[in-house]
């Protein structure tokens, strides 16, 4: 007897994964805040969130299944013609070199057969569904199940089929929802590829067992190439969203995932050890190749960011690229990308985070250059309120990295004396915490107006008392540890 529904023939865990939901919330804005990491703020970053809270936006509008449908793009996919993927008539980014690797049989790390696996027949059965929207939904669920089962090449095949189904969907709302899910799922797949294939140390003394584990994993070069293909597909599909707002937002999300992937390659592929000897590094040629690929990905992400129509999302995408580059020690590229942002506010925020990364890695000259660029960006802002907020972010960052002289020099960026006074108190207290009371008193005595000195001396004393309290807490904590041994 045939099942009542086509999906009933799939394994139970695929059906259960439907509970996860297909479409994530369609947030039109991303209200992520910005923190410089300083432990003592100036009190002036009162609106230092990256963007204002999301406003009320109408949902994507589109006719129902029974109504007339809007005309679709001429270059949309079609069923019955040349297949999507390697070969002729490819409708989205593809890499034919990967075709032999995608046809390999997948096994788990131990080489044993597993009870519940996604099979190619499941994908073929789903592709027989005539309704494009439903076909895309079930193919995305198959993709997620394959990712959870670590069948990454199978997941790649399923998401390719889901992208083809989304391209055929004529209802604008369902079309956009499918693409949004594809962008999200492709990000999960690219993360899994880089996580599973990164170079690792030896687990066992037995070389044969180590070789067996390595043979069961995707080769790092193939994983990077496949992840880059997923990022390109995400960007291509996001650009086909009909709603201009969601198109810009999900282009930014795809680009952010791409930038994070570049950081992963630079940090975890170029640096990790291989073999049983922890001191045995990757060959220099291999390290250079991984670094080169990480840099190429950043440049590709910057190029893709130029497609974003909404300035707020375009600026955020460029910020994320620059910050990811700075966090992965790609400092020259990070400064170049951040300094190239046209909007002064976004440029200042990106450069502050790049400068912090440089300062914490003792790249002092490069950090000084980046902080100078931040000062120039802040000084070019005409709106007093915004300039005061960004000046506070800059001084918070300088305090957190111990650059008190630069922080004092940056006080002139504030548009009002009251904001400067609050920032001076934060500088004095932070110097007290860092046991720099002599330098702080010299500054207060010679450079601070007389009417401010008593308050600043009090803030300096507060910082010194805080340092003493922290020392005592560490001392008592050490005693407690000794007593328990």
Short mmCIF file of C-alpha atoms in Angstrom, two decimals:
data_model
loop_
_atom_site.label_atom_id
_atom_site.label_comp_id
_atom_site.label_asym_id
_atom_site.label_seq_id
_atom_site.Cartn_x
_atom_site.Cartn_y
_atom_site.Cartn_z
CA UNK A 1 0.00 0.00 0.00
CA UNK A 2 1.40 3.39 -0.94
CA UNK A 3 1.82 6.02 1.78
CA UNK A 4 -0.75 8.80 1.96
CA UNK A 5 1.90 11.43 1.36
CA UNK A 6 5.13 11.31 -0.59
CA UNK A 7 7.16 12.42 2.44
CA UNK A 8 5.91 9.45 4.47
CA UNK A 9 8.35 7.23 2.66
CA UNK A 10 11.36 9.04 4.10
CA UNK A 11 13.15 7.96 7.28
CA UNK A 12 11.66 9.10 10.53
CA UNK A 13 14.39 11.56 11.45
CA UNK A 14 13.88 13.50 8.21
CA UNK A 15 10.19 13.88 8.98
CA UNK A 16 11.02 14.86 12.56
CA UNK A 17 13.32 17.54 11.26
CA UNK A 18 10.26 19.29 9.84
CA UNK A 19 9.65 20.46 13.39
CA UNK A 20 12.65 22.71 13.02
CA UNK A 21 10.68 24.86 10.62
CA UNK A 22 11.57 25.82 7.09
CA UNK A 23 11.69 29.58 7.08
CA UNK A 24 13.51 31.64 9.71
CA UNK A 25 11.90 34.85 10.96
CA UNK A 26 11.98 37.43 8.21
CA UNK A 27 13.74 40.14 10.18
CA UNK A 28 14.25 43.26 8.10
CA UNK A 29 16.98 44.58 10.38
CA UNK A 30 19.73 43.12 12.54
CA UNK A 31 19.87 44.92 15.87
CA UNK A 32 23.31 43.75 16.92
CA UNK A 33 25.16 46.14 19.18
CA UNK A 34 28.76 47.21 19.04
CA UNK A 35 31.08 46.75 22.00
CA UNK A 36 34.70 47.72 21.99
CA UNK A 37 35.45 45.38 24.86
CA UNK A 38 36.53 48.06 27.32
CA UNK A 39 35.67 47.43 30.93
CA UNK A 40 35.08 51.08 31.73
CA UNK A 41 32.97 53.03 29.27
CA UNK A 42 32.97 56.76 28.98
CA UNK A 43 29.24 56.93 29.49
CA UNK A 44 28.90 58.71 26.16
CA UNK A 45 28.05 55.75 23.93
CA UNK A 46 24.38 56.09 24.77
CA UNK A 47 23.29 54.99 21.30
CA UNK A 48 26.18 52.84 20.27
CA UNK A 49 24.06 50.11 18.70
CA UNK A 50 25.14 49.31 15.21
CA UNK A 51 21.71 50.17 13.83
CA UNK A 52 18.42 51.49 15.21
CA UNK A 53 15.76 48.98 16.29
CA UNK A 54 13.81 47.44 13.43
CA UNK A 55 10.67 49.29 12.52
CA UNK A 56 7.38 47.81 11.59
CA UNK A 57 7.56 46.51 8.06
CA UNK A 58 4.90 44.86 5.99
CA UNK A 59 5.37 41.25 4.96
CA UNK A 60 6.34 40.22 1.49
CA UNK A 61 3.29 40.69 -0.66
CA UNK A 62 2.30 38.33 -3.39
CA UNK A 63 -0.78 36.72 -4.87
CA UNK A 64 -1.98 33.41 -3.56
CA UNK A 65 -1.82 30.18 -5.45
CA UNK A 66 -5.24 30.75 -6.95
CA UNK A 67 -4.60 34.28 -8.20
CA UNK A 68 -2.58 35.70 -11.02
CA UNK A 69 1.16 35.51 -10.63
CA UNK A 70 3.67 38.22 -11.36
CA UNK A 71 5.87 37.77 -14.44
CA UNK A 72 9.01 35.88 -13.68
CA UNK A 73 12.55 36.55 -14.86
CA UNK A 74 13.37 35.23 -18.27
CA UNK A 75 16.51 33.50 -17.01
CA UNK A 76 14.64 31.45 -14.40
CA UNK A 77 15.17 27.70 -14.23
CA UNK A 78 12.97 25.21 -16.04
CA UNK A 79 12.14 21.58 -15.64
CA UNK A 80 12.70 19.10 -18.40
CA UNK A 81 15.73 20.84 -19.90
CA UNK A 82 19.42 20.40 -19.20
CA UNK A 83 19.99 19.43 -15.53
CA UNK A 84 21.31 21.93 -13.01
CA UNK A 85 24.83 21.42 -11.76
CA UNK A 86 27.91 20.39 -13.76
CA UNK A 87 27.26 20.53 -17.46
CA UNK A 88 25.54 22.84 -19.90
CA UNK A 89 22.97 25.52 -19.11
CA UNK A 90 24.07 26.02 -15.50
CA UNK A 91 21.78 28.62 -13.92
CA UNK A 92 23.83 29.41 -10.81
CA UNK A 93 27.54 29.25 -9.82
CA UNK A 94 29.05 25.81 -10.23
CA UNK A 95 32.48 24.19 -10.14
CA UNK A 96 32.81 21.20 -12.51
CA UNK A 97 36.15 20.20 -10.92
CA UNK A 98 34.21 19.09 -7.84
CA UNK A 99 32.04 16.62 -9.77
CA UNK A 100 34.25 13.52 -9.14
CA UNK A 101 34.43 14.25 -5.41
CA UNK A 102 30.66 14.73 -5.10
CA UNK A 103 30.06 11.26 -6.55
CA UNK A 104 32.09 9.44 -3.90
CA UNK A 105 30.22 7.20 -1.45
CA UNK A 106 30.07 8.67 2.04
CA UNK A 107 30.76 6.72 5.21
CA UNK A 108 31.04 7.67 8.85
CA UNK A 109 34.45 8.13 10.48
CA UNK A 110 34.64 4.46 11.58
CA UNK A 111 33.69 3.07 8.18
CA UNK A 112 30.58 1.36 9.57
CA UNK A 113 27.19 1.46 7.93
CA UNK A 114 24.66 3.57 9.74
CA UNK A 115 21.00 2.72 10.29
CA UNK A 116 19.49 6.02 9.13
CA UNK A 117 21.06 7.76 6.15
CA UNK A 118 19.97 10.16 3.46
CA UNK A 119 20.12 8.33 0.16
CA UNK A 120 20.24 9.60 -3.45
CA UNK A 121 16.89 7.92 -4.00
CA UNK A 122 15.30 10.32 -1.50
CA UNK A 123 16.49 13.27 -3.56
CA UNK A 124 15.29 11.68 -6.77
CA UNK A 125 11.88 10.94 -5.25
CA UNK A 126 11.50 14.50 -4.01
CA UNK A 127 12.40 15.85 -7.44
CA UNK A 128 9.38 14.04 -8.89
CA UNK A 129 7.04 16.43 -7.06
CA UNK A 130 5.41 18.68 -9.64
CA UNK A 131 4.79 21.68 -7.39
CA UNK A 132 8.01 23.69 -7.18
CA UNK A 133 7.37 25.19 -3.73
CA UNK A 134 6.67 21.87 -2.04
CA UNK A 135 9.56 20.25 -3.88
CA UNK A 136 11.92 22.95 -2.64
CA UNK A 137 10.71 22.59 0.96
CA UNK A 138 11.23 18.85 1.17
CA UNK A 139 14.62 19.11 -0.57
CA UNK A 140 15.72 21.66 2.02
CA UNK A 141 14.64 19.30 4.80
CA UNK A 142 16.66 16.56 3.14
CA UNK A 143 19.61 18.94 3.00
CA UNK A 144 19.37 19.66 6.72
CA UNK A 145 19.09 15.97 7.49
CA UNK A 146 22.20 15.27 5.42
CA UNK A 147 24.11 18.02 7.24
CA UNK A 148 23.08 16.57 10.62
CA UNK A 149 24.20 13.14 9.42
CA UNK A 150 27.51 14.58 8.20
CA UNK A 151 26.71 13.58 4.60
CA UNK A 152 28.02 16.82 3.24
CA UNK A 153 28.36 15.96 -0.44
CA UNK A 154 24.83 14.55 -0.39
CA UNK A 155 23.68 17.79 1.24
CA UNK A 156 25.32 19.68 -1.61
CA UNK A 157 23.34 17.70 -4.19
CA UNK A 158 20.09 18.28 -2.32
CA UNK A 159 20.58 22.02 -1.99
CA UNK A 160 21.39 22.28 -5.70
CA UNK A 161 18.02 20.64 -6.44
CA UNK A 162 16.30 22.95 -3.92
CA UNK A 163 17.79 26.00 -5.62
CA UNK A 164 16.46 24.80 -8.97
CA UNK A 165 12.99 24.36 -7.43
CA UNK A 166 13.07 27.85 -5.93
CA UNK A 167 13.94 29.31 -9.30
CA UNK A 168 10.85 27.67 -10.81
CA UNK A 169 8.42 28.89 -8.13
CA UNK A 170 6.14 31.60 -9.56
CA UNK A 171 4.50 32.83 -6.35
CA UNK A 172 6.69 35.76 -5.19
CA UNK A 173 6.18 35.13 -1.47
CA UNK A 174 6.97 31.40 -1.63
CA UNK A 175 9.83 32.13 -4.05
CA UNK A 176 11.47 34.54 -1.59
CA UNK A 177 10.85 32.28 1.40
CA UNK A 178 12.55 29.36 -0.33
CA UNK A 179 15.57 31.46 -1.28
CA UNK A 180 15.89 32.81 2.26
CA UNK A 181 15.94 29.23 3.56
CA UNK A 182 18.48 28.25 0.90
CA UNK A 183 20.81 31.07 1.93
CA UNK A 184 20.54 30.05 5.59
CA UNK A 185 21.02 26.35 4.89
CA UNK A 186 23.95 26.96 2.53
CA UNK A 187 25.63 28.86 5.36
CA UNK A 188 25.18 25.86 7.65
CA UNK A 189 26.59 23.56 4.97
CA UNK A 190 29.67 25.70 4.34
CA UNK A 191 30.34 25.92 8.09
CA UNK A 192 30.08 22.13 8.38
CA UNK A 193 32.44 21.61 5.44
CA UNK A 194 35.15 23.79 6.94
CA UNK A 195 34.66 22.31 10.41
CA UNK A 196 34.87 18.69 9.34
CA UNK A 197 37.77 19.01 6.90
CA UNK A 198 40.17 21.25 8.80
CA UNK A 199 43.63 19.75 9.46
CA UNK A 200 43.84 17.96 12.81
CA UNK A 201 46.46 16.29 14.93
CA UNK A 202 46.83 12.54 15.23
CA UNK A 203 44.36 10.84 17.59
CA UNK A 204 46.01 7.43 17.94
CA UNK A 205 49.54 6.14 18.15
CA UNK A 206 48.64 3.61 15.47
CA UNK A 207 49.38 5.20 12.08
CA UNK A 208 46.92 2.86 10.33
CA UNK A 209 44.02 4.08 12.44
CA UNK A 210 44.98 7.71 11.82
CA UNK A 211 45.11 7.06 8.08
CA UNK A 212 41.66 5.43 8.19
CA UNK A 213 40.16 8.48 9.86
CA UNK A 214 41.83 10.83 7.38
CA UNK A 215 40.59 8.76 4.43
CA UNK A 216 36.99 9.04 5.66
CA UNK A 217 37.10 12.84 5.75
CA UNK A 218 36.81 15.29 2.88
CA UNK A 219 40.20 16.62 1.81
CA UNK A 220 40.76 20.19 3.07
CA UNK A 221 41.33 21.60 -0.42
CA UNK A 222 38.12 20.00 -1.71
CA UNK A 223 36.16 21.25 1.32
CA UNK A 224 37.35 24.83 0.80
CA UNK A 225 36.49 24.67 -2.88
CA UNK A 226 33.04 23.28 -2.12
CA UNK A 227 32.45 25.88 0.61
CA UNK A 228 33.35 28.65 -1.84
CA UNK A 229 30.82 27.19 -4.26
CA UNK A 230 28.15 27.30 -1.55
CA UNK A 231 28.94 30.95 -0.81
CA UNK A 232 28.71 31.87 -4.48
CA UNK A 233 25.40 30.04 -4.77
CA UNK A 234 24.09 31.85 -1.68
CA UNK A 235 25.00 35.23 -3.12
CA UNK A 236 23.54 34.36 -6.50
CA UNK A 237 20.28 33.13 -5.00
CA UNK A 238 20.00 36.05 -2.55
CA UNK A 239 20.32 38.46 -5.47
CA UNK A 240 17.21 36.83 -6.99
CA UNK A 241 14.93 37.68 -4.04
CA UNK A 242 12.13 39.89 -5.34
CA UNK A 243 11.76 42.07 -2.22
CA UNK A 244 14.45 44.76 -2.31
CA UNK A 245 14.72 44.93 1.49
CA UNK A 246 15.09 41.18 2.00
CA UNK A 247 17.36 40.97 -1.02
CA UNK A 248 19.79 43.41 0.60
CA UNK A 249 19.53 41.77 4.02
CA UNK A 250 20.21 38.24 2.83
CA UNK A 251 22.99 39.32 0.51
CA UNK A 252 24.60 40.78 3.64
CA UNK A 253 24.08 37.54 5.55
CA UNK A 254 25.61 35.46 2.76
CA UNK A 255 28.59 37.81 2.58
CA UNK A 256 29.06 37.75 6.35
CA UNK A 257 29.16 33.96 6.27
CA UNK A 258 31.74 34.18 3.50
CA UNK A 259 33.91 36.57 5.55
CA UNK A 260 33.70 34.28 8.60
CA UNK A 261 34.76 31.39 6.39
CA UNK A 262 37.81 33.35 5.28
CA UNK A 263 38.71 33.87 8.94
CA UNK A 264 38.30 30.14 9.62
CA UNK A 265 40.65 29.25 6.78
CA UNK A 266 43.25 31.81 7.88
CA UNK A 267 43.11 30.78 11.54
CA UNK A 268 42.37 27.05 11.54
CA UNK A 269 43.77 25.80 8.26
CA UNK A 270 46.96 27.84 7.87
CA UNK A 271 47.94 27.46 11.54
CA UNK A 272 46.88 24.03 12.71
CA UNK A 273 49.39 21.24 13.14
CA UNK A 274 49.30 17.93 11.35
CA UNK A 275 50.72 14.54 12.25
CA UNK A 276 51.45 13.11 15.66
CA UNK A 277 54.09 15.71 16.54
CA UNK A 278 52.36 18.85 17.90
CA UNK A 279 55.37 20.91 16.88
CA UNK A 280 55.17 19.87 13.25
CA UNK A 281 53.51 22.71 11.40
CA UNK A 282 51.90 22.72 8.02
CA UNK A 283 54.45 23.01 5.20
CA UNK A 284 55.16 26.63 4.34
CA UNK A 285 53.82 26.16 0.81
CA UNK A 286 50.53 24.83 2.17
CA UNK A 287 50.25 27.65 4.70
CA UNK A 288 50.82 30.21 1.98
CA UNK A 289 48.19 28.57 -0.20
CA UNK A 290 45.58 28.67 2.57
CA UNK A 291 46.39 32.33 3.32
CA UNK A 292 46.08 33.16 -0.35
CA UNK A 293 42.68 31.48 -0.54
CA UNK A 294 41.49 33.32 2.57
CA UNK A 295 42.52 36.63 1.01
CA UNK A 296 40.82 35.77 -2.30
CA UNK A 297 37.60 35.03 -0.42
CA UNK A 298 37.73 38.45 1.25
CA UNK A 299 38.16 40.19 -2.10
CA UNK A 300 35.29 38.17 -3.56
CA UNK A 301 33.11 39.16 -0.60
CA UNK A 302 33.92 42.85 -1.10
CA UNK A 303 32.99 42.58 -4.76
CA UNK A 304 29.72 40.87 -3.88
CA UNK A 305 28.91 43.60 -1.33
CA UNK A 306 28.74 46.13 -4.16
CA UNK A 307 25.53 44.40 -5.33
CA UNK A 308 23.65 45.43 -2.17
CA UNK A 309 21.17 48.21 -2.89
CA UNK A 310 20.29 49.36 0.63
CA UNK A 311 23.18 51.43 2.08
CA UNK A 312 22.60 50.24 5.65
CA UNK A 313 23.10 46.60 4.63
CA UNK A 314 25.95 47.38 2.26
CA UNK A 315 27.85 49.23 4.99
CA UNK A 316 27.21 46.46 7.49
CA UNK A 317 28.47 43.84 5.03
CA UNK A 318 31.72 45.76 4.49
CA UNK A 319 32.09 46.21 8.26
CA UNK A 320 31.72 42.47 8.82
CA UNK A 321 34.29 41.69 6.14
CA UNK A 322 36.81 44.10 7.65
CA UNK A 323 36.24 42.86 11.20
CA UNK A 324 36.58 39.19 10.15
CA UNK A 325 39.83 40.03 8.37
CA UNK A 326 41.16 41.79 11.47
CA UNK A 327 40.21 38.96 13.79
CA UNK A 328 42.04 36.47 11.58
CA UNK A 329 45.27 38.52 11.43
CA UNK A 330 44.75 39.65 7.85
CA UNK A 331 45.51 43.18 9.00
CA UNK A 332 46.54 44.89 5.79
CA UNK A 333 43.43 43.71 3.99
CA UNK A 334 41.26 44.59 7.00
CA UNK A 335 42.50 48.18 7.10
CA UNK A 336 42.15 48.53 3.34
CA UNK A 337 38.55 47.29 3.35
CA UNK A 338 37.51 49.35 6.38
CA UNK A 339 39.13 52.53 5.07
CA UNK A 340 37.31 52.08 1.75
CA UNK A 341 33.82 52.29 3.27
CA UNK A 342 32.20 55.47 2.01
CA UNK A 343 29.94 56.15 4.98
CA UNK A 344 31.96 57.84 7.74
CA UNK A 345 29.98 56.29 10.60
CA UNK A 346 30.37 52.74 9.28
CA UNK A 347 34.02 53.40 8.42
CA UNK A 348 34.76 54.58 11.97
CA UNK A 349 33.08 51.55 13.57
CA UNK A 350 34.92 49.09 11.34
CA UNK A 351 38.30 50.75 11.83
CA UNK A 352 37.88 50.81 15.63
CA UNK A 353 37.46 47.03 15.76
CA UNK A 354 40.31 46.47 13.31
CA UNK A 355 42.56 48.73 15.40
CA UNK A 356 41.67 46.81 18.58
CA UNK A 357 42.62 43.53 16.93
CA UNK A 358 45.93 45.03 15.83
CA UNK A 359 46.69 46.50 19.26
CA UNK A 360 46.00 43.24 21.07
CA UNK A 361 48.39 41.41 18.75
CA UNK A 362 51.13 44.00 19.39
CA UNK A 363 50.80 45.43 15.89
CA UNK A 364 51.27 48.85 17.41
CA UNK A 365 52.26 50.83 14.33
CA UNK A 366 49.38 49.41 12.31
CA UNK A 367 46.99 50.08 15.21
CA UNK A 368 48.16 53.69 15.40
CA UNK A 369 47.48 54.12 11.69
CA UNK A 370 43.99 52.63 12.05
CA UNK A 371 43.16 54.81 15.06
CA UNK A 372 44.27 57.88 13.10
CA UNK A 373 41.86 56.90 10.33
CA UNK A 374 39.10 56.54 12.94
CA UNK A 375 39.79 60.07 14.19
CA UNK A 376 39.58 61.44 10.65
CA UNK A 377 36.28 59.64 10.05
CA UNK A 378 34.75 60.90 13.32
CA UNK A 379 35.88 64.48 12.72
CA UNK A 380 34.24 64.48 9.28
CA UNK A 381 30.76 63.86 10.77
CA UNK A 382 28.73 67.06 10.97
CA UNK A 383 25.92 65.86 13.23
CA UNK A 384 26.93 66.61 16.81
CA UNK A 385 25.02 63.79 18.48
CA UNK A 386 26.41 61.11 16.19
CA UNK A 387 29.92 62.53 16.41
CA UNK A 388 29.73 62.44 20.20
CA UNK A 389 28.66 58.80 20.22
CA UNK A 390 31.44 57.74 17.83
CA UNK A 391 34.01 59.76 19.77
CA UNK A 392 32.92 57.86 22.88
CA UNK A 393 33.37 54.53 21.07
CA UNK A 394 36.85 55.58 19.95
CA UNK A 395 37.91 56.66 23.44
CA UNK A 396 36.46 53.50 24.98
CA UNK A 397 38.62 51.50 22.58
CA UNK A 398 41.75 53.53 23.34
CA UNK A 399 41.17 53.09 27.08
CA UNK A 400 40.67 49.33 26.70
CA UNK A 401 44.00 48.99 24.87
CA UNK A 402 45.88 51.19 27.38
CA UNK A 403 46.45 54.10 24.98
CA UNK A 404 45.66 56.84 27.49
CA UNK A 405 47.71 59.54 25.79
CA UNK A 406 45.83 58.97 22.55
CA UNK A 407 42.54 58.92 24.46
CA UNK A 408 43.30 62.33 26.01
CA UNK A 409 44.28 63.70 22.59
CA UNK A 410 40.97 62.50 21.15
CA UNK A 411 38.88 64.51 23.62
CA UNK A 412 38.76 67.37 21.10
CA UNK A 413 36.44 65.27 18.93
CA UNK A 414 33.58 65.75 21.38
CA UNK A 415 31.14 68.51 20.40
CA UNK A 416 30.46 69.62 24.02
CA UNK A 417 32.38 70.22 27.27
CA UNK A 418 30.03 67.99 29.26
CA UNK A 419 30.87 64.96 27.11
CA UNK A 420 34.59 65.72 27.42
CA UNK A 421 34.25 65.92 31.21
CA UNK A 422 32.58 62.48 31.43
CA UNK A 423 35.30 60.97 29.23
CA UNK A 424 38.07 62.54 31.32
CA UNK A 425 36.65 60.87 34.41
CA UNK A 426 36.68 57.48 32.66
CA UNK A 427 40.31 57.99 31.63
CA UNK A 428 41.36 58.91 35.18
CA UNK A 429 39.57 55.92 36.74
CA UNK A 430 41.01 53.51 34.18
CA UNK A 431 44.52 54.74 34.90
CA UNK A 432 43.89 54.09 38.57
CA UNK A 433 42.80 50.53 37.83
CA UNK A 434 45.98 49.98 35.83
CA UNK A 435 48.11 51.39 38.70
CA UNK A 436 49.18 54.44 36.74
CA UNK A 437 48.33 56.94 39.47
CA UNK A 438 51.53 58.99 39.06
CA UNK A 439 50.92 59.62 35.36
CA UNK A 440 47.25 60.40 35.99
CA UNK A 441 48.06 62.98 38.70
CA UNK A 442 50.59 64.67 36.44
CA UNK A 443 47.98 64.95 33.69
CA UNK A 444 45.29 66.26 36.06
CA UNK A 445 47.62 68.85 37.61
CA UNK A 446 48.93 70.27 34.32
CA UNK A 447 46.26 69.82 31.64
CA UNK A 448 42.86 69.65 33.34
CA UNK A 449 40.91 72.86 34.18
CA UNK A 450 40.87 73.62 37.91
CA UNK A 451 37.10 73.16 38.27
CA UNK A 452 37.38 69.54 37.06
CA UNK A 453 40.32 68.41 39.18
CA UNK A 454 38.53 67.41 42.39
CA UNK A 455 36.13 65.16 40.49
CA UNK A 456 38.94 63.56 38.51
CA UNK A 457 40.96 62.92 41.67
CA UNK A 458 37.92 61.16 43.11
CA UNK A 459 37.58 59.01 39.97
CA UNK A 460 41.30 58.20 40.16
CA UNK A 461 40.89 57.11 43.78
CA UNK A 462 37.93 54.93 42.82
CA UNK A 463 40.08 53.20 40.24
CA UNK A 464 42.90 52.59 42.72
CA UNK A 465 40.48 51.15 45.29
CA UNK A 466 39.02 48.90 42.64
CA UNK A 467 42.50 47.61 41.80
CA UNK A 468 43.15 46.88 45.48
CA UNK A 469 39.84 45.02 45.77
CA UNK A 470 40.68 42.91 42.73
CA UNK A 471 44.10 42.07 44.16
CA UNK A 472 42.57 41.02 47.47
CA UNK A 473 39.97 38.88 45.71
CA UNK A 474 42.68 37.08 43.76
CA UNK A 475 44.68 36.60 46.94
CA UNK A 476 41.76 35.04 48.82
CA UNK A 477 40.88 32.91 45.82
CA UNK A 478 44.44 31.57 45.75
CA UNK A 479 44.26 30.70 49.44
CA UNK A 480 41.01 28.82 48.94
CA UNK A 481 42.57 26.80 46.15
CA UNK A 482 45.57 25.96 48.34
CA UNK A 483 43.29 24.79 51.17
CA UNK A 484 41.40 22.39 48.91
CA UNK A 485 44.53 20.64 47.69
#
